[in-house]
Amino acid sequence: MRKWGLFTVLFALLTAASAYAHLTGAFADFLVTIQDTETTSKLTEEMRNTRQEIEALKPKLEAMELEYGKRQQNAVKKLKFYSEFGLDTWMTLMLQSEQLVDMMGSQWLLERNLDRYMQELDALYQEYTQLRLTKGALEGHGRLLAMIEDNLSARTKFLSQNPNVEIDQLANFLDIDWSSEVEVKLIAGLKQDQETIDKELTQWAVASPDGSSYKLDEAWLNGKSGLEYFFRSDHLYVLFKKTDLHVILIGRITQGNGEYAGLEFEAGFFNGFLMPDTLMKELQGFRIPYGKLPGRSGSLNVQQTAGALLIKSND
């Protein structure tokens, strides 16, 4: 009996050691994360703010589309008139003019109308550009909202799949998933993006005609990366997504001593659980070296906008 009792104790000890083998420094912090639902407050706040931005943009976009539609119809009618009857009308006026003054006056009226029409087209184009940007911002907010909701849903799913499991064991499950399925791939993805930027920055950074500013669109980077980036005016988000694995990194673009713009991560969520600082320190966001920008002159600063980064000259 004593032997069986000893074997039972040894078996229990070995089982416990195996179960918690992955519960090391970083993921010990998940013990607090799992119990404290307040750790999701940043995600829920981001979700709430995004919903508010969507609701604010919807009526604005509808009004812009309505006004643009009216102006567009008027512009198309005028274009059709000038293309079909403009030259014939002008020739008729010229032939009917008996004096040089009359002919010059008719030509002046026609040119004036054409100039006014060109100004209307220019204003219409500006409205279209603003409309397109607003629509893109709305679509981007929708994608961001879906991403945050997916991350929070992953938390609910994880907890529902592990009912009545001790907190220590839940933290160990997260530890195993992170170290075996996420950590190496995420770090490699961030590193690959930096290498892409270093090699192809001149393709990403679209310079203005005067070379005083550059636009770096998120779509370009997303087309090159295995991760997904969301550029917003307040934060920049990075998504790593695999089957049953969902990581959101939240950060801002900062100035690096005037030599580069860098993405600094503030927080991260792995399947809806706040990532410990010990893990966040392993993750390096991209850097944009100002020295590699084409035609760069003077000092620069960076600005976050919906869907793009703007780098402008301070001069």
mmCIF file of C-alpha atoms in Angstrom:
data_model
loop_
_atom_site.group_PDB
_atom_site.id
_atom_site.type_symbol
_atom_site.label_atom_id
_atom_site.label_comp_id
_atom_site.label_asym_id
_atom_site.label_seq_id
_atom_site.Cartn_x
_atom_site.Cartn_y
_atom_site.Cartn_z
ATOM 1 C CA MET A 1 0.000 0.000 0.000
ATOM 2 C CA ARG A 2 2.853 2.265 0.785
ATOM 3 C CA LYS A 3 4.317 1.627 -2.665
ATOM 4 C CA TRP A 4 1.045 2.441 -4.374
ATOM 5 C CA GLY A 5 0.693 5.542 -2.259
ATOM 6 C CA LEU A 6 4.201 6.632 -3.255
ATOM 7 C CA PHE A 7 3.502 6.012 -6.960
ATOM 8 C CA THR A 8 0.305 8.052 -6.698
ATOM 9 C CA VAL A 9 2.147 11.005 -5.202
ATOM 10 C CA LEU A 10 4.924 10.800 -7.818
ATOM 11 C CA PHE A 11 2.374 10.551 -10.646
ATOM 12 C CA ALA A 12 0.525 13.590 -9.343
ATOM 13 C CA LEU A 13 3.745 15.571 -9.108
ATOM 14 C CA LEU A 14 4.830 14.622 -12.634
ATOM 15 C CA THR A 15 1.396 15.464 -14.012
ATOM 16 C CA ALA A 16 1.408 18.868 -12.345
ATOM 17 C CA ALA A 17 4.931 19.578 -13.587
ATOM 18 C CA SER A 18 3.900 18.682 -17.131
ATOM 19 C CA ALA A 19 0.686 20.723 -17.004
ATOM 20 C CA TYR A 20 2.425 23.880 -15.844
ATOM 21 C CA ALA A 21 5.687 23.466 -17.725
ATOM 22 C CA HIS A 22 4.885 26.440 -19.926
ATOM 23 C CA LEU A 23 3.755 28.700 -17.108
ATOM 24 C CA THR A 24 6.818 30.934 -17.037
ATOM 25 C CA GLY A 25 7.407 34.627 -16.329
ATOM 26 C CA ALA A 26 5.339 36.222 -19.078
ATOM 27 C CA PHE A 27 2.258 34.127 -18.855
ATOM 28 C CA ALA A 28 2.103 34.197 -15.063
ATOM 29 C CA ASP A 29 0.728 37.688 -15.758
ATOM 30 C CA PHE A 30 -2.163 36.124 -17.634
ATOM 31 C CA LEU A 31 -3.463 34.837 -14.337
ATOM 32 C CA VAL A 32 -4.561 38.397 -13.597
ATOM 33 C CA THR A 33 -5.743 39.000 -17.156
ATOM 34 C CA ILE A 34 -8.035 35.996 -17.183
ATOM 35 C CA GLN A 35 -9.702 36.894 -13.897
ATOM 36 C CA ASP A 36 -9.961 40.650 -14.408
ATOM 37 C CA THR A 37 -12.463 41.532 -17.122
ATOM 38 C CA GLU A 38 -11.342 45.169 -16.883
ATOM 39 C CA THR A 39 -8.282 44.210 -18.935
ATOM 40 C CA THR A 40 -10.563 44.231 -21.992
ATOM 41 C CA SER A 41 -11.603 47.838 -21.307
ATOM 42 C CA LYS A 42 -9.176 49.238 -23.880
ATOM 43 C CA LEU A 43 -10.570 46.973 -26.587
ATOM 44 C CA THR A 44 -14.170 47.745 -25.688
ATOM 45 C CA GLU A 45 -13.352 51.462 -25.650
ATOM 46 C CA GLU A 46 -11.767 51.214 -29.097
ATOM 47 C CA MET A 47 -14.865 49.357 -30.295
ATOM 48 C CA ARG A 48 -17.198 51.967 -28.837
ATOM 49 C CA ASN A 49 -15.229 54.862 -30.363
ATOM 50 C CA THR A 50 -15.157 53.141 -33.752
ATOM 51 C CA ARG A 51 -18.914 52.640 -33.691
ATOM 52 C CA GLN A 52 -19.407 56.312 -32.863
ATOM 53 C CA GLU A 53 -17.158 57.335 -35.760
ATOM 54 C CA ILE A 54 -19.124 55.067 -38.120
ATOM 55 C CA GLU A 55 -22.451 56.544 -36.988
ATOM 56 C CA ALA A 56 -21.084 60.072 -37.440
ATOM 57 C CA LEU A 57 -19.725 59.354 -40.922
ATOM 58 C CA LYS A 58 -22.842 57.658 -42.323
ATOM 59 C CA PRO A 59 -25.137 60.740 -42.555
ATOM 60 C CA LYS A 60 -22.220 62.883 -43.685
ATOM 61 C CA LEU A 61 -21.438 60.455 -46.499
ATOM 62 C CA GLU A 62 -25.104 60.236 -47.534
ATOM 63 C CA ALA A 63 -25.378 64.045 -47.751
ATOM 64 C CA MET A 64 -22.136 64.243 -49.739
ATOM 65 C CA GLU A 65 -23.300 61.547 -52.173
ATOM 66 C CA LEU A 66 -26.628 63.316 -52.696
ATOM 67 C CA GLU A 67 -25.014 66.688 -53.378
ATOM 68 C CA TYR A 68 -22.332 65.175 -55.589
ATOM 69 C CA GLY A 69 -24.989 63.311 -57.592
ATOM 70 C CA LYS A 70 -26.841 66.548 -58.330
ATOM 71 C CA ARG A 71 -23.707 68.397 -59.408
ATOM 72 C CA GLN A 72 -22.552 65.424 -61.449
ATOM 73 C CA GLN A 73 -25.793 65.304 -63.446
ATOM 74 C CA ASN A 74 -25.516 69.023 -64.206
ATOM 75 C CA ALA A 75 -21.893 68.669 -65.269
ATOM 76 C CA VAL A 76 -22.699 65.733 -67.556
ATOM 77 C CA LYS A 77 -25.505 67.701 -69.236
ATOM 78 C CA LYS A 78 -23.169 70.618 -69.923
ATOM 79 C CA LEU A 79 -20.463 68.324 -71.199
ATOM 80 C CA LYS A 80 -22.907 66.692 -73.581
ATOM 81 C CA PHE A 81 -24.055 70.091 -74.816
ATOM 82 C CA TYR A 82 -20.556 71.389 -75.460
ATOM 83 C CA SER A 83 -19.420 68.176 -77.125
ATOM 84 C CA GLU A 84 -22.456 67.897 -79.428
ATOM 85 C CA PHE A 85 -23.464 71.509 -80.062
ATOM 86 C CA GLY A 86 -20.656 73.677 -78.778
ATOM 87 C CA LEU A 87 -18.526 73.844 -81.923
ATOM 88 C CA ASP A 88 -21.541 74.103 -84.250
ATOM 89 C CA THR A 89 -22.999 76.894 -82.111
ATOM 90 C CA TRP A 90 -19.727 78.748 -82.102
ATOM 91 C CA MET A 91 -19.391 78.451 -85.912
ATOM 92 C CA THR A 92 -22.974 79.699 -86.347
ATOM 93 C CA LEU A 93 -22.244 82.730 -84.172
ATOM 94 C CA MET A 94 -19.098 83.431 -86.133
ATOM 95 C CA LEU A 95 -20.864 83.216 -89.503
ATOM 96 C CA GLN A 96 -23.757 85.365 -88.351
ATOM 97 C CA SER A 97 -21.483 88.083 -87.005
ATOM 98 C CA GLU A 98 -21.240 90.879 -89.513
ATOM 99 C CA GLN A 99 -18.608 92.813 -87.704
ATOM 100 C CA LEU A 100 -15.328 91.905 -86.034
ATOM 101 C CA VAL A 101 -16.533 93.293 -82.690
ATOM 102 C CA ASP A 102 -19.595 91.030 -82.758
ATOM 103 C CA MET A 103 -17.475 88.007 -83.605
ATOM 104 C CA MET A 104 -14.989 88.742 -80.795
ATOM 105 C CA GLY A 105 -17.862 89.321 -78.360
ATOM 106 C CA SER A 106 -19.443 85.985 -79.218
ATOM 107 C CA GLN A 107 -16.121 84.229 -78.820
ATOM 108 C CA TRP A 108 -15.568 85.947 -75.457
ATOM 109 C CA LEU A 109 -18.967 84.767 -74.191
ATOM 110 C CA LEU A 110 -18.308 81.208 -75.251
ATOM 111 C CA GLU A 111 -14.833 81.172 -73.684
ATOM 112 C CA ARG A 112 -16.224 82.659 -70.487
ATOM 113 C CA ASN A 113 -18.844 79.934 -70.265
ATOM 114 C CA LEU A 114 -16.205 77.288 -70.912
ATOM 115 C CA ASP A 115 -13.952 78.731 -68.204
ATOM 116 C CA ARG A 116 -16.832 78.731 -65.746
ATOM 117 C CA TYR A 117 -17.621 75.140 -66.694
ATOM 118 C CA MET A 118 -14.009 74.107 -66.142
ATOM 119 C CA GLN A 119 -14.119 75.681 -62.689
ATOM 120 C CA GLU A 120 -17.284 73.719 -61.933
ATOM 121 C CA LEU A 121 -15.553 70.515 -63.047
ATOM 122 C CA ASP A 122 -12.584 71.284 -60.822
ATOM 123 C CA ALA A 123 -14.880 71.866 -57.823
ATOM 124 C CA LEU A 124 -16.722 68.662 -58.680
ATOM 125 C CA TYR A 125 -13.454 66.749 -58.728
ATOM 126 C CA GLN A 126 -12.553 68.137 -55.311
ATOM 127 C CA GLU A 127 -15.934 67.018 -53.995
ATOM 128 C CA TYR A 128 -15.401 63.583 -55.518
ATOM 129 C CA THR A 129 -11.978 63.281 -53.866
ATOM 130 C CA GLN A 130 -13.431 64.179 -50.485
ATOM 131 C CA LEU A 131 -16.323 61.796 -51.038
ATOM 132 C CA ARG A 132 -13.948 58.957 -51.924
ATOM 133 C CA LEU A 133 -11.793 59.620 -48.848
ATOM 134 C CA THR A 134 -14.825 59.723 -46.563
ATOM 135 C CA LYS A 135 -16.166 56.508 -48.031
ATOM 136 C CA GLY A 136 -12.768 54.860 -47.604
ATOM 137 C CA ALA A 137 -12.613 56.007 -43.977
ATOM 138 C CA LEU A 138 -16.061 54.548 -43.321
ATOM 139 C CA GLU A 139 -15.089 51.220 -44.865
ATOM 140 C CA GLY A 140 -11.868 51.213 -42.845
ATOM 141 C CA HIS A 141 -13.763 51.827 -39.616
ATOM 142 C CA GLY A 142 -16.043 48.921 -40.495
ATOM 143 C CA ARG A 143 -13.081 46.588 -40.998
ATOM 144 C CA LEU A 144 -11.532 47.764 -37.740
ATOM 145 C CA LEU A 145 -14.763 47.208 -35.833
ATOM 146 C CA ALA A 146 -15.055 43.674 -37.196
ATOM 147 C CA MET A 147 -11.444 42.958 -36.201
ATOM 148 C CA ILE A 148 -11.991 44.072 -32.591
ATOM 149 C CA GLU A 149 -15.231 42.122 -32.353
ATOM 150 C CA ASP A 150 -13.444 38.999 -33.631
ATOM 151 C CA ASN A 151 -10.753 39.373 -30.977
ATOM 152 C CA LEU A 152 -13.281 39.687 -28.159
ATOM 153 C CA SER A 153 -15.232 36.746 -29.593
ATOM 154 C CA ALA A 154 -12.051 34.657 -29.469
ATOM 155 C CA ARG A 155 -11.890 35.296 -25.724
ATOM 156 C CA THR A 156 -15.490 34.172 -25.239
ATOM 157 C CA LYS A 157 -14.864 31.074 -27.348
ATOM 158 C CA PHE A 158 -11.685 30.174 -25.446
ATOM 159 C CA LEU A 159 -13.436 30.392 -22.078
ATOM 160 C CA SER A 160 -16.510 28.488 -23.281
ATOM 161 C CA GLN A 161 -14.316 25.668 -24.624
ATOM 162 C CA ASN A 162 -12.581 25.366 -21.264
ATOM 163 C CA PRO A 163 -15.369 25.424 -18.664
ATOM 164 C CA ASN A 164 -14.521 24.668 -15.052
ATOM 165 C CA VAL A 165 -10.793 24.755 -15.844
ATOM 166 C CA GLU A 166 -8.520 26.233 -13.190
ATOM 167 C CA ILE A 167 -7.115 29.699 -13.867
ATOM 168 C CA ASP A 168 -3.542 28.397 -13.744
ATOM 169 C CA GLN A 169 -4.314 25.851 -16.445
ATOM 170 C CA LEU A 170 -6.008 28.441 -18.666
ATOM 171 C CA ALA A 171 -2.881 30.571 -18.477
ATOM 172 C CA ASN A 172 -0.830 27.515 -19.378
ATOM 173 C CA PHE A 173 -3.010 26.865 -22.443
ATOM 174 C CA LEU A 174 -2.389 30.432 -23.596
ATOM 175 C CA ASP A 175 1.323 29.993 -22.965
ATOM 176 C CA ILE A 176 1.452 26.861 -25.133
ATOM 177 C CA ASP A 177 -0.512 28.448 -27.999
ATOM 178 C CA TRP A 178 1.617 31.586 -27.932
ATOM 179 C CA SER A 179 5.006 29.900 -27.820
ATOM 180 C CA SER A 180 4.169 27.188 -30.360
ATOM 181 C CA GLU A 181 1.869 28.952 -32.839
ATOM 182 C CA VAL A 182 2.186 32.725 -32.564
ATOM 183 C CA GLU A 183 5.403 34.158 -31.149
ATOM 184 C CA VAL A 184 7.921 33.094 -33.798
ATOM 185 C CA LYS A 185 5.580 33.763 -36.729
ATOM 186 C CA LEU A 186 4.520 37.198 -35.493
ATOM 187 C CA ILE A 187 8.071 38.346 -34.812
ATOM 188 C CA ALA A 188 9.146 37.043 -38.228
ATOM 189 C CA GLY A 189 6.246 38.875 -39.902
ATOM 190 C CA LEU A 190 7.189 42.189 -38.287
ATOM 191 C CA LYS A 191 10.825 41.667 -39.258
ATOM 192 C CA GLN A 192 9.873 40.859 -42.856
ATOM 193 C CA ASP A 193 7.818 44.037 -43.087
ATOM 194 C CA GLN A 194 10.803 46.080 -41.940
ATOM 195 C CA GLU A 195 12.991 44.481 -44.590
ATOM 196 C CA THR A 196 10.357 45.245 -47.239
ATOM 197 C CA ILE A 197 10.183 48.881 -46.151
ATOM 198 C CA ASP A 198 13.967 49.230 -46.190
ATOM 199 C CA LYS A 199 14.152 47.852 -49.740
ATOM 200 C CA GLU A 200 11.034 49.428 -51.279
ATOM 201 C CA LEU A 201 10.417 52.663 -49.375
ATOM 202 C CA THR A 202 10.715 54.706 -52.562
ATOM 203 C CA GLN A 203 7.756 52.752 -53.971
ATOM 204 C CA TRP A 204 5.659 53.102 -50.832
ATOM 205 C CA ALA A 205 6.281 56.789 -50.182
ATOM 206 C CA VAL A 206 4.480 58.789 -52.897
ATOM 207 C CA ALA A 207 5.984 62.277 -53.014
ATOM 208 C CA SER A 208 3.966 65.416 -53.662
ATOM 209 C CA PRO A 209 4.844 67.380 -56.842
ATOM 210 C CA ASP A 210 6.998 69.821 -54.874
ATOM 211 C CA GLY A 211 8.600 67.078 -52.797
ATOM 212 C CA SER A 212 7.534 68.675 -49.514
ATOM 213 C CA SER A 213 5.407 65.740 -48.352
ATOM 214 C CA TYR A 214 4.948 61.998 -48.796
ATOM 215 C CA LYS A 215 1.895 59.753 -48.554
ATOM 216 C CA LEU A 216 2.287 56.156 -47.407
ATOM 217 C CA ASP A 217 -0.914 54.197 -48.013
ATOM 218 C CA GLU A 218 -1.836 51.248 -45.790
ATOM 219 C CA ALA A 219 -3.051 49.296 -48.841
ATOM 220 C CA TRP A 220 0.493 49.126 -50.238
ATOM 221 C CA LEU A 221 1.901 47.684 -47.032
ATOM 222 C CA ASN A 222 -0.985 45.231 -46.669
ATOM 223 C CA GLY A 223 -0.313 44.005 -50.202
ATOM 224 C CA LYS A 224 3.252 43.136 -49.196
ATOM 225 C CA SER A 225 2.733 41.844 -45.664
ATOM 226 C CA GLY A 226 1.499 38.631 -44.103
ATOM 227 C CA LEU A 227 0.008 40.806 -41.372
ATOM 228 C CA GLU A 228 -2.776 43.361 -41.770
ATOM 229 C CA TYR A 229 -2.372 47.040 -40.891
ATOM 230 C CA PHE A 230 -5.067 49.579 -40.040
ATOM 231 C CA PHE A 231 -3.987 53.231 -40.111
ATOM 232 C CA ARG A 232 -6.163 55.659 -38.146
ATOM 233 C CA SER A 233 -5.698 59.203 -36.903
ATOM 234 C CA ASP A 234 -5.528 58.117 -33.255
ATOM 235 C CA HIS A 235 -3.960 54.648 -33.373
ATOM 236 C CA LEU A 236 -2.352 52.174 -35.713
ATOM 237 C CA TYR A 237 -3.432 48.525 -35.467
ATOM 238 C CA VAL A 238 -1.666 45.353 -36.595
ATOM 239 C CA LEU A 239 -3.539 42.072 -36.992
ATOM 240 C CA PHE A 240 -2.025 38.579 -36.863
ATOM 241 C CA LYS A 241 -4.656 35.957 -37.618
ATOM 242 C CA LYS A 242 -4.599 32.190 -37.915
ATOM 243 C CA THR A 243 -7.209 29.506 -37.207
ATOM 244 C CA ASP A 244 -8.401 30.042 -33.624
ATOM 245 C CA LEU A 245 -5.542 32.509 -33.044
ATOM 246 C CA HIS A 246 -6.181 36.254 -33.110
ATOM 247 C CA VAL A 247 -3.679 38.939 -32.098
ATOM 248 C CA ILE A 248 -4.241 42.693 -32.182
ATOM 249 C CA LEU A 249 -1.340 45.074 -31.568
ATOM 250 C CA ILE A 250 -2.193 48.712 -30.868
ATOM 251 C CA GLY A 251 0.332 51.512 -31.255
ATOM 252 C CA ARG A 252 1.194 54.994 -32.466
ATOM 253 C CA ILE A 253 3.676 56.488 -34.905
ATOM 254 C CA THR A 254 6.398 58.442 -33.118
ATOM 255 C CA GLN A 255 9.316 60.643 -34.154
ATOM 256 C CA GLY A 256 12.727 59.023 -33.720
ATOM 257 C CA ASN A 257 15.067 61.942 -33.045
ATOM 258 C CA GLY A 258 14.060 63.465 -36.361
ATOM 259 C CA GLU A 259 15.745 60.611 -38.253
ATOM 260 C CA TYR A 260 12.820 58.232 -38.667
ATOM 261 C CA ALA A 261 9.150 57.612 -37.942
ATOM 262 C CA GLY A 262 8.587 54.494 -35.849
ATOM 263 C CA LEU A 263 5.630 52.357 -34.863
ATOM 264 C CA GLU A 264 5.628 51.933 -31.080
ATOM 265 C CA PHE A 265 3.225 49.379 -29.625
ATOM 266 C CA GLU A 266 1.240 50.391 -26.547
ATOM 267 C CA ALA A 267 -0.809 47.246 -25.975
ATOM 268 C CA GLY A 268 -1.636 43.869 -27.429
ATOM 269 C CA PHE A 269 -4.481 41.371 -27.159
ATOM 270 C CA PHE A 270 -4.108 37.650 -27.771
ATOM 271 C CA ASN A 271 -7.515 36.009 -28.272
ATOM 272 C CA GLY A 272 -9.053 38.823 -26.253
ATOM 273 C CA PHE A 273 -6.584 38.607 -23.362
ATOM 274 C CA LEU A 274 -4.294 41.532 -22.593
ATOM 275 C CA MET A 275 -0.707 40.651 -23.448
ATOM 276 C CA PRO A 276 1.879 41.084 -20.650
ATOM 277 C CA ASP A 277 4.584 43.740 -21.007
ATOM 278 C CA THR A 278 7.225 41.013 -21.126
ATOM 279 C CA LEU A 279 5.741 39.850 -24.442
ATOM 280 C CA MET A 280 5.204 43.328 -25.840
ATOM 281 C CA LYS A 281 8.892 44.104 -25.410
ATOM 282 C CA GLU A 282 9.707 41.360 -27.923
ATOM 283 C CA LEU A 283 7.642 43.016 -30.672
ATOM 284 C CA GLN A 284 9.270 45.712 -32.775
ATOM 285 C CA GLY A 285 7.097 47.830 -35.054
ATOM 286 C CA PHE A 286 8.388 49.145 -38.368
ATOM 287 C CA ARG A 287 10.592 52.190 -38.839
ATOM 288 C CA ILE A 288 10.568 54.586 -41.778
ATOM 289 C CA PRO A 289 14.079 56.022 -42.250
ATOM 290 C CA TYR A 290 13.732 59.606 -43.448
ATOM 291 C CA GLY A 291 17.148 59.462 -45.093
ATOM 292 C CA LYS A 292 15.846 56.983 -47.696
ATOM 293 C CA LEU A 293 12.923 59.149 -48.823
ATOM 294 C CA PRO A 294 13.399 60.371 -52.406
ATOM 295 C CA GLY A 295 14.179 64.065 -52.743
ATOM 296 C CA ARG A 296 14.080 64.641 -49.019
ATOM 297 C CA SER A 297 15.107 68.117 -47.865
ATOM 298 C CA GLY A 298 15.013 69.582 -44.370
ATOM 299 C CA SER A 299 13.427 68.160 -41.239
ATOM 300 C CA LEU A 300 10.242 66.099 -41.430
ATOM 301 C CA ASN A 301 7.336 65.131 -39.211
ATOM 302 C CA VAL A 302 4.751 62.373 -39.500
ATOM 303 C CA GLN A 303 0.966 62.528 -39.217
ATOM 304 C CA GLN A 304 -1.483 59.621 -38.915
ATOM 305 C CA THR A 305 -4.660 59.751 -41.002
ATOM 306 C CA ALA A 306 -7.386 57.286 -41.920
ATOM 307 C CA GLY A 307 -5.755 54.807 -44.289
ATOM 308 C CA ALA A 308 -2.399 56.520 -44.691
ATOM 309 C CA LEU A 309 0.609 58.161 -43.092
ATOM 310 C CA LEU A 310 1.599 61.672 -44.154
ATOM 311 C CA ILE A 311 5.199 62.787 -43.807
ATOM 312 C CA LYS A 312 5.633 66.532 -44.233
ATOM 313 C CA SER A 313 8.491 68.966 -44.291
ATOM 314 C CA ASN A 314 8.890 71.344 -41.352
ATOM 315 C CA ASP A 315 10.451 73.979 -43.621
#
